[in-house]
PDB file of C-alpha atoms in Angstrom:
ATOM      1  CA  MET A 107      89.030 107.410  86.136  1.00 58.00           C
ATOM      2  CA  SER A 108      86.790 105.270  83.914  1.00 57.00           C
ATOM      3  CA  ALA A 109      83.274 104.250  84.948  1.00 53.00           C
ATOM      4  CA  SER A 110      84.184 100.552  84.666  1.00 60.00           C
ATOM      5  CA  ILE A 111      87.031 100.961  87.190  1.00 54.00           C
ATOM      6  CA  VAL A 112      84.787 102.792  89.639  1.00 50.00           C
ATOM      7  CA  GLN A 113      82.087 100.136  89.215  1.00 59.00           C
ATOM      8  CA  LYS A 114      84.550  97.275  89.874  1.00 65.00           C
ATOM      9  CA  PHE A 115      85.782  98.690  93.180  1.00 66.00           C
ATOM     10  CA  ARG A 116      82.591 100.361  94.365  1.00 68.00           C
ATOM     11  CA  PRO A 117      82.588 102.007  96.751  1.00 64.00           C
ATOM     12  CA  LEU A 118      85.850 103.593  95.580  1.00 69.00           C
ATOM     13  CA  ILE A 119      86.859 106.728  97.473  1.00 71.00           C
ATOM     14  CA  ILE A 120      89.390 109.285  96.273  1.00 79.00           C
ATOM     15  CA  ALA A 121      90.884 111.861  98.671  1.00 76.00           C
ATOM     16  CA  GLN A 122      92.412 114.800  96.816  1.00 75.00           C
ATOM     17  CA  THR A 123      93.242 118.170  98.335  1.00 71.00           C
ATOM     18  CA  ASN A 124      94.325 119.892  95.096  1.00 74.00           C
ATOM     19  CA  THR A 125      92.781 119.887  91.642  1.00 76.00           C
ATOM     20  CA  LYS A 126      96.078 118.720  90.149  1.00 85.00           C
ATOM     21  CA  CYS A 127      98.190 115.949  91.687  1.00 91.00           C
ATOM     22  CA  THR A 128     101.599 114.689  90.575  1.00 93.00           C
ATOM     23  CA  GLY A 129     101.494 111.295  92.280  1.00 95.00           C
ATOM     24  CA  SER A 130      99.157 108.696  93.738  1.00 95.00           C
ATOM     25  CA  VAL A 131      98.766 106.456  96.779  1.00 97.00           C
ATOM     26  CA  ILE A 132      96.584 103.338  96.549  1.00 97.00           C
ATOM     27  CA  PHE A 133      95.575 102.160 100.046  1.00 97.00           C
ATOM     28  CA  LEU A 134      94.113  98.620 100.264  1.00 97.00           C
ATOM     29  CA  HIS A 135      91.920  97.730 103.249  1.00 97.00           C
ATOM     30  CA  GLY A 136      92.041  94.546 105.323  1.00 96.00           C
ATOM     31  CA  SER A 137      89.680  91.570 105.034  1.00 95.00           C
ATOM     32  CA  GLY A 138      86.004  92.401 105.484  1.00 94.00           C
ATOM     33  CA  ASP A 139      86.583  96.156 105.417  1.00 95.00           C
ATOM     34  CA  THR A 140      85.868  98.688 102.647  1.00 95.00           C
ATOM     35  CA  GLY A 141      87.549 101.703 101.059  1.00 94.00           C
ATOM     36  CA  PRO A 142      85.367 104.139 103.048  1.00 94.00           C
ATOM     37  CA  GLY A 143      86.001 102.037 106.164  1.00 95.00           C
ATOM     38  CA  ILE A 144      89.798 102.230 106.064  1.00 96.00           C
ATOM     39  CA  ARG A 145      89.645 105.924 105.152  1.00 95.00           C
ATOM     40  CA  GLN A 146      87.439 106.654 108.166  1.00 96.00           C
ATOM     41  CA  TRP A 147      89.699 104.558 110.416  1.00 96.00           C
ATOM     42  CA  LEU A 148      92.739 106.548 109.293  1.00 97.00           C
ATOM     43  CA  GLN A 149      90.862 109.812 109.915  1.00 95.00           C
ATOM     44  CA  SER A 150      89.920 108.748 113.458  1.00 96.00           C
ATOM     45  CA  VAL A 151      93.512 107.726 114.262  1.00 96.00           C
ATOM     46  CA  LEU A 152      95.115 110.863 112.784  1.00 95.00           C
ATOM     47  CA  GLY A 153      92.412 113.348 113.707  1.00 94.00           C
ATOM     48  CA  GLU A 154      92.461 114.538 110.100  1.00 93.00           C
ATOM     49  CA  GLU A 155      92.251 113.258 106.534  1.00 93.00           C
ATOM     50  CA  PHE A 156      94.994 110.902 105.368  1.00 95.00           C
ATOM     51  CA  ALA A 157      95.967 113.243 102.546  1.00 92.00           C
ATOM     52  CA  PHE A 158      98.842 115.021 100.812  1.00 94.00           C
ATOM     53  CA  PRO A 159      98.831 118.343  98.906  1.00 91.00           C
ATOM     54  CA  HIS A 160     100.485 116.781  95.830  1.00 93.00           C
ATOM     55  CA  LEU A 161      99.142 113.210  95.926  1.00 94.00           C
ATOM     56  CA  ARG A 162      95.777 111.618  95.144  1.00 93.00           C
ATOM     57  CA  VAL A 163      94.875 108.898  97.670  1.00 95.00           C
ATOM     58  CA  ILE A 164      92.676 106.081  96.380  1.00 94.00           C
ATOM     59  CA  PHE A 165      90.729 103.785  98.703  1.00 95.00           C
ATOM     60  CA  PRO A 166      89.232 100.929  96.643  1.00 95.00           C
ATOM     61  CA  THR A 167      86.854  98.307  98.023  1.00 94.00           C
ATOM     62  CA  ALA A 168      87.510  94.641  97.308  1.00 94.00           C
ATOM     63  CA  PRO A 169      84.826  92.964  95.155  1.00 90.00           C
ATOM     64  CA  PRO A 170      82.740  90.604  97.357  1.00 90.00           C
ATOM     65  CA  ARG A 171      83.798  86.948  97.072  1.00 89.00           C
ATOM     66  CA  PRO A 172      83.436  83.696  99.062  1.00 90.00           C
ATOM     67  CA  TYR A 173      85.989  83.500 101.882  1.00 90.00           C
ATOM     68  CA  SER A 174      87.023  80.081 103.171  1.00 90.00           C
ATOM     69  CA  PRO A 175      88.046  81.129 106.736  1.00 86.00           C
ATOM     70  CA  MET A 176      84.428  82.318 107.153  1.00 90.00           C
ATOM     71  CA  GLY A 177      82.996  79.022 105.927  1.00 87.00           C
ATOM     72  CA  GLY A 178      82.574  80.285 102.377  1.00 88.00           C
ATOM     73  CA  ALA A 179      80.482  83.320 103.336  1.00 91.00           C
ATOM     74  CA  VAL A 180      80.760  86.257 100.944  1.00 93.00           C
ATOM     75  CA  SER A 181      82.961  89.093 102.178  1.00 93.00           C
ATOM     76  CA  THR A 182      84.931  92.064 100.846  1.00 93.00           C
ATOM     77  CA  VAL A 183      88.288  90.292 100.725  1.00 94.00           C
ATOM     78  CA  TRP A 184      91.000  90.743  98.104  1.00 95.00           C
ATOM     79  CA  PHE A 185      91.600  87.010  97.744  1.00 92.00           C
ATOM     80  CA  ASP A 186      90.650  83.661  99.246  1.00 90.00           C
ATOM     81  CA  ARG A 187      92.812  81.399 101.399  1.00 90.00           C
ATOM     82  CA  ASP A 188      92.198  78.128 103.173  1.00 87.00           C
ATOM     83  CA  GLN A 189      93.044  79.494 106.619  1.00 86.00           C
ATOM     84  CA  ILE A 190      94.873  82.326 108.361  1.00 89.00           C
ATOM     85  CA  SER A 191      98.292  80.726 108.670  1.00 89.00           C
ATOM     86  CA  PRO A 192     101.783  81.421 107.271  1.00 92.00           C
ATOM     87  CA  PHE A 193     101.964  77.846 105.984  1.00 92.00           C
ATOM     88  CA  THR A 194      98.830  77.842 103.835  1.00 91.00           C
ATOM     89  CA  ALA A 195      99.437  77.674 100.085  1.00 89.00           C
ATOM     90  CA  GLU A 196      98.506  80.747  98.043  1.00 92.00           C
ATOM     91  CA  THR A 197      95.415  80.416  95.874  1.00 88.00           C
ATOM     92  CA  GLU A 198      94.910  81.497  92.271  1.00 90.00           C
ATOM     93  CA  SER A 199      92.533  84.195  93.528  1.00 90.00           C
ATOM     94  CA  LEU A 200      95.563  86.160  94.744  1.00 93.00           C
ATOM     95  CA  THR A 201      96.934  86.464  91.206  1.00 93.00           C
ATOM     96  CA  THR A 202      93.440  87.353  89.997  1.00 92.00           C
ATOM     97  CA  ALA A 203      93.257  90.132  92.612  1.00 93.00           C
ATOM     98  CA  CYS A 204      96.615  91.480  91.434  1.00 95.00           C
ATOM     99  CA  LYS A 205      95.270  91.702  87.895  1.00 93.00           C
ATOM    100  CA  GLU A 206      92.124  93.460  89.136  1.00 92.00           C
ATOM    101  CA  VAL A 207      93.978  96.096  91.152  1.00 94.00           C
ATOM    102  CA  SER A 208      96.480  96.541  88.308  1.00 95.00           C
ATOM    103  CA  HIS A 209      93.649  98.269  86.449  1.00 91.00           C
ATOM    104  CA  LEU A 210      93.758 101.025  89.093  1.00 92.00           C
ATOM    105  CA  ILE A 211      97.486 101.499  88.573  1.00 94.00           C
ATOM    106  CA  GLU A 212      97.052 101.545  84.809  1.00 93.00           C
ATOM    107  CA  ALA A 213      94.236 104.106  85.143  1.00 91.00           C
ATOM    108  CA  GLU A 214      96.544 106.416  87.103  1.00 92.00           C
ATOM    109  CA  VAL A 215      99.228 106.098  84.429  1.00 94.00           C
ATOM    110  CA  LYS A 216      96.654 106.968  81.758  1.00 92.00           C
ATOM    111  CA  ASN A 217      95.725 110.010  83.845  1.00 89.00           C
ATOM    112  CA  GLY A 218      99.312 111.230  83.579  1.00 92.00           C
ATOM    113  CA  ILE A 219     100.859 109.840  86.771  1.00 94.00           C
ATOM    114  CA  PRO A 220     104.188 108.049  86.069  1.00 96.00           C
ATOM    115  CA  LYS A 221     104.558 104.646  87.720  1.00 96.00           C
ATOM    116  CA  ASN A 222     107.591 105.887  89.636  1.00 96.00           C
ATOM    117  CA  ARG A 223     105.286 108.370  91.408  1.00 97.00           C
ATOM    118  CA  ILE A 224     102.789 105.750  92.580  1.00 97.00           C
ATOM    119  CA  VAL A 225     102.895 104.143  96.044  1.00 98.00           C
ATOM    120  CA  ILE A 226     100.726 101.154  96.894  1.00 98.00           C
ATOM    121  CA  GLY A 227     100.151  99.501 100.245  1.00 98.00           C
ATOM    122  CA  GLY A 228      97.610  98.411 102.758  1.00 98.00           C
ATOM    123  CA  PHE A 229      96.586  96.951 106.075  1.00 98.00           C
ATOM    124  CA  SER A 230      96.754  93.193 106.792  1.00 97.00           C
ATOM    125  CA  MET A 231      95.432  91.350 103.700  1.00 97.00           C
ATOM    126  CA  GLY A 232      95.661  94.617 101.755  1.00 97.00           C
ATOM    127  CA  GLY A 233      99.349  94.873 102.592  1.00 98.00           C
ATOM    128  CA  CYS A 234      99.917  91.306 101.431  1.00 97.00           C
ATOM    129  CA  LEU A 235      98.298  92.062  98.085  1.00 97.00           C
ATOM    130  CA  ALA A 236     100.387  95.231  97.766  1.00 98.00           C
ATOM    131  CA  LEU A 237     103.588  93.205  98.235  1.00 98.00           C
ATOM    132  CA  HIS A 238     102.545  90.863  95.432  1.00 97.00           C
ATOM    133  CA  LEU A 239     101.770  93.823  93.169  1.00 97.00           C
ATOM    134  CA  ALA A 240     105.106  95.510  93.896  1.00 97.00           C
ATOM    135  CA  TYR A 241     107.430  92.521  93.602  1.00 97.00           C
ATOM    136  CA  ARG A 242     105.661  90.463  90.938  1.00 95.00           C
ATOM    137  CA  PHE A 243     103.835  92.862  88.608  1.00 94.00           C
ATOM    138  CA  HIS A 244     104.756  96.540  89.078  1.00 95.00           C
ATOM    139  CA  LYS A 245     108.446  96.806  89.931  1.00 94.00           C
ATOM    140  CA  GLU A 246     108.634 100.406  88.678  1.00 95.00           C
ATOM    141  CA  ILE A 247     106.471 101.950  91.423  1.00 97.00           C
ATOM    142  CA  ALA A 248     107.940 104.353  93.995  1.00 97.00           C
ATOM    143  CA  GLY A 249     107.257 102.296  97.108  1.00 97.00           C
ATOM    144  CA  VAL A 250     105.153  99.684  98.874  1.00 98.00           C
ATOM    145  CA  PHE A 251     103.905  99.589 102.472  1.00 98.00           C
ATOM    146  CA  ALA A 252     102.493  96.751 104.564  1.00 98.00           C
ATOM    147  CA  LEU A 253     100.850  97.394 107.943  1.00 98.00           C
ATOM    148  CA  SER A 254     100.187  94.436 110.273  1.00 97.00           C
ATOM    149  CA  SER A 255     100.763  92.309 107.215  1.00 97.00           C
ATOM    150  CA  PHE A 256     102.396  89.146 105.940  1.00 97.00           C
ATOM    151  CA  LEU A 257     103.566  86.847 103.161  1.00 97.00           C
ATOM    152  CA  GLN A 258     103.123  83.084 103.105  1.00 96.00           C
ATOM    153  CA  THR A 259     106.205  81.031 104.022  1.00 95.00           C
ATOM    154  CA  GLU A 260     106.450  79.748 100.444  1.00 95.00           C
ATOM    155  CA  SER A 261     105.148  82.908  98.792  1.00 96.00           C
ATOM    156  CA  SER A 262     105.414  83.394  95.047  1.00 95.00           C
ATOM    157  CA  VAL A 263     106.810  86.854  95.885  1.00 96.00           C
ATOM    158  CA  TYR A 264     110.080  85.272  97.045  1.00 96.00           C
ATOM    159  CA  LYS A 265     110.223  83.131  93.929  1.00 95.00           C
ATOM    160  CA  SER A 266     109.644  86.151  91.688  1.00 94.00           C
ATOM    161  CA  ILE A 267     112.449  88.126  93.335  1.00 95.00           C
ATOM    162  CA  LYS A 268     114.850  85.184  93.090  1.00 94.00           C
ATOM    163  CA  GLU A 269     114.099  84.889  89.374  1.00 92.00           C
ATOM    164  CA  ASP A 270     114.442  88.634  88.722  1.00 87.00           C
ATOM    165  CA  GLY A 271     115.670  90.876  91.508  1.00 75.00           C
ATOM    166  CA  SER A 272     117.100  93.551  89.239  1.00 81.00           C
ATOM    167  CA  SER A 273     114.626  96.194  90.410  1.00 84.00           C
ATOM    168  CA  LEU A 274     113.246  96.026  93.954  1.00 95.00           C
ATOM    169  CA  VAL A 275     110.653  98.468  95.287  1.00 97.00           C
ATOM    170  CA  PRO A 276     111.485 100.199  98.628  1.00 97.00           C
ATOM    171  CA  LEU A 277     109.426  98.835 101.532  1.00 98.00           C
ATOM    172  CA  PHE A 278     107.845 100.327 104.665  1.00 98.00           C
ATOM    173  CA  GLN A 279     106.515  97.777 107.140  1.00 98.00           C
ATOM    174  CA  PHE A 280     104.939  98.213 110.582  1.00 97.00           C
ATOM    175  CA  HIS A 281     103.778  95.488 112.972  1.00 97.00           C
ATOM    176  CA  GLY A 282     102.543  95.477 116.564  1.00 96.00           C
ATOM    177  CA  LYS A 283     104.139  93.011 118.978  1.00 96.00           C
ATOM    178  CA  LYS A 284     100.736  92.270 120.556  1.00 96.00           C
ATOM    179  CA  ASP A 285      99.073  91.341 117.232  1.00 96.00           C
ATOM    180  CA  CYS A 286      97.067  88.168 117.871  1.00 94.00           C
ATOM    181  CA  LEU A 287      95.629  87.779 114.348  1.00 94.00           C
ATOM    182  CA  VAL A 288      98.740  88.193 112.198  1.00 96.00           C
ATOM    183  CA  MET A 289     101.415  87.306 114.722  1.00 96.00           C
ATOM    184  CA  TYR A 290     104.377  89.683 115.038  1.00 96.00           C
ATOM    185  CA  GLU A 291     106.800  86.851 114.221  1.00 97.00           C
ATOM    186  CA  TRP A 292     104.962  86.237 110.942  1.00 96.00           C
ATOM    187  CA  GLY A 293     105.300  89.852 109.860  1.00 97.00           C
ATOM    188  CA  GLU A 294     108.936  90.111 110.947  1.00 97.00           C
ATOM    189  CA  ASP A 295     109.836  86.857 109.175  1.00 97.00           C
ATOM    190  CA  SER A 296     108.253  88.168 105.963  1.00 98.00           C
ATOM    191  CA  PHE A 297     110.342  91.343 106.197  1.00 98.00           C
ATOM    192  CA  GLN A 298     113.578  89.482 106.940  1.00 97.00           C
ATOM    193  CA  LYS A 299     113.083  87.161 103.971  1.00 97.00           C
ATOM    194  CA  LEU A 300     112.494  90.127 101.668  1.00 97.00           C
ATOM    195  CA  LYS A 301     115.555  91.866 103.109  1.00 96.00           C
ATOM    196  CA  SER A 302     117.699  88.761 102.545  1.00 96.00           C
ATOM    197  CA  LEU A 303     116.669  88.878  98.873  1.00 96.00           C
ATOM    198  CA  GLY A 304     117.864  92.447  98.501  1.00 95.00           C
ATOM    199  CA  VAL A 305     114.798  94.542  99.361  1.00 96.00           C
ATOM    200  CA  GLU A 306     115.702  97.815 101.074  1.00 95.00           C
ATOM    201  CA  GLY A 307     113.173  98.850 103.646  1.00 96.00           C
ATOM    202  CA  GLN A 308     112.137  99.920 107.109  1.00 96.00           C
ATOM    203  CA  PHE A 309     110.546  97.703 109.749  1.00 97.00           C
ATOM    204  CA  HIS A 310     108.909  99.512 112.660  1.00 97.00           C
ATOM    205  CA  THR A 311     107.102  98.127 115.676  1.00 96.00           C
ATOM    206  CA  LEU A 312     105.351  99.123 118.903  1.00 94.00           C
ATOM    207  CA  SER A 313     105.408  96.821 121.926  1.00 94.00           C
ATOM    208  CA  HIS A 314     101.745  97.441 122.889  1.00 94.00           C
ATOM    209  CA  LEU A 315     100.156  97.518 119.409  1.00 95.00           C
ATOM    210  CA  GLN A 316      97.612  94.854 118.465  1.00 96.00           C
ATOM    211  CA  HIS A 317      96.059  94.219 115.003  1.00 96.00           C
ATOM    212  CA  GLU A 318      95.216  97.877 114.554  1.00 95.00           C
ATOM    213  CA  LEU A 319      96.348 101.245 113.253  1.00 96.00           C
ATOM    214  CA  ASN A 320      98.276 103.711 115.405  1.00 95.00           C
ATOM    215  CA  ARG A 321      98.917 107.454 115.125  1.00 96.00           C
ATOM    216  CA  LYS A 322     102.723 107.152 115.346  1.00 95.00           C
ATOM    217  CA  GLU A 323     102.617 104.438 112.678  1.00 96.00           C
ATOM    218  CA  ILE A 324     100.574 106.546 110.251  1.00 97.00           C
ATOM    219  CA  GLU A 325     102.671 109.667 110.836  1.00 96.00           C
ATOM    220  CA  LEU A 326     105.843 107.684 110.040  1.00 97.00           C
ATOM    221  CA  LEU A 327     104.141 106.235 106.971  1.00 98.00           C
ATOM    222  CA  LYS A 328     103.179 109.697 105.711  1.00 97.00           C
ATOM    223  CA  GLN A 329     106.763 110.923 106.141  1.00 97.00           C
ATOM    224  CA  TRP A 330     108.056 107.897 104.233  1.00 98.00           C
ATOM    225  CA  ILE A 331     105.569 108.408 101.389  1.00 97.00           C
ATOM    226  CA  VAL A 332     106.616 112.053 101.004  1.00 96.00           C
ATOM    227  CA  GLU A 333     110.273 110.939 100.859  1.00 96.00           C
ATOM    228  CA  LYS A 334     109.458 108.499  98.068  1.00 96.00           C
ATOM    229  CA  VAL A 335     107.211 110.868  96.102  1.00 96.00           C
ATOM    230  CA  ARG A 336     108.350 114.415  96.701  1.00 89.00           C
ATOM    231  CA  ASN A 337     106.297 117.485  95.860  1.00 82.00           C
ATOM    232  CA  ASN A 338     107.605 118.822  92.545  1.00 70.00           C
TER     233      ASN A 338
END
């Protein structure tokens, strides 16, 4: 991976159990977190590294930028928004973030990983960005996952699929019913709208789960990733 890519998403962490991998997973953290932060969180939940023998797992960190819900304070967020609400209009920074993270996907392709062996996803805001990447810019990837995540009610993702729904990336979504930050109804509504547009996917939930990661959730996610990108 080029020095410029590493510099852009510093700290950028790569988990790789073998010297040669035949696929990649790009895991995007939630707002205010970092690549090392989400990796450590996954480790603490699983009791082991979030890793695969045949896949490279990439944990980028969002470049710091002003974040309106924090009064304009600088934070490691993938994009800005006026407030945390399903009815807020998307900002241009979301498209900019898609272009930034696209460089990671392109770097994997240059390293010999076909797009159809790349999975991208994330937690909360990271999951939202992954959905935009999968259904607006990189429709050839193997799969997309969104944990405790969302799309705006009038998201450009829906518009993009309506304009060209010829190739839709498989989706894995998980949302806790006790989530008080990204309400369960918001996540479920996002999934149902995508499903109504032809997206094939899985929607899992736990009745007690809040805005957090869970062992059962991550184990199901790992199984799904292996199904989408099998070990050759």
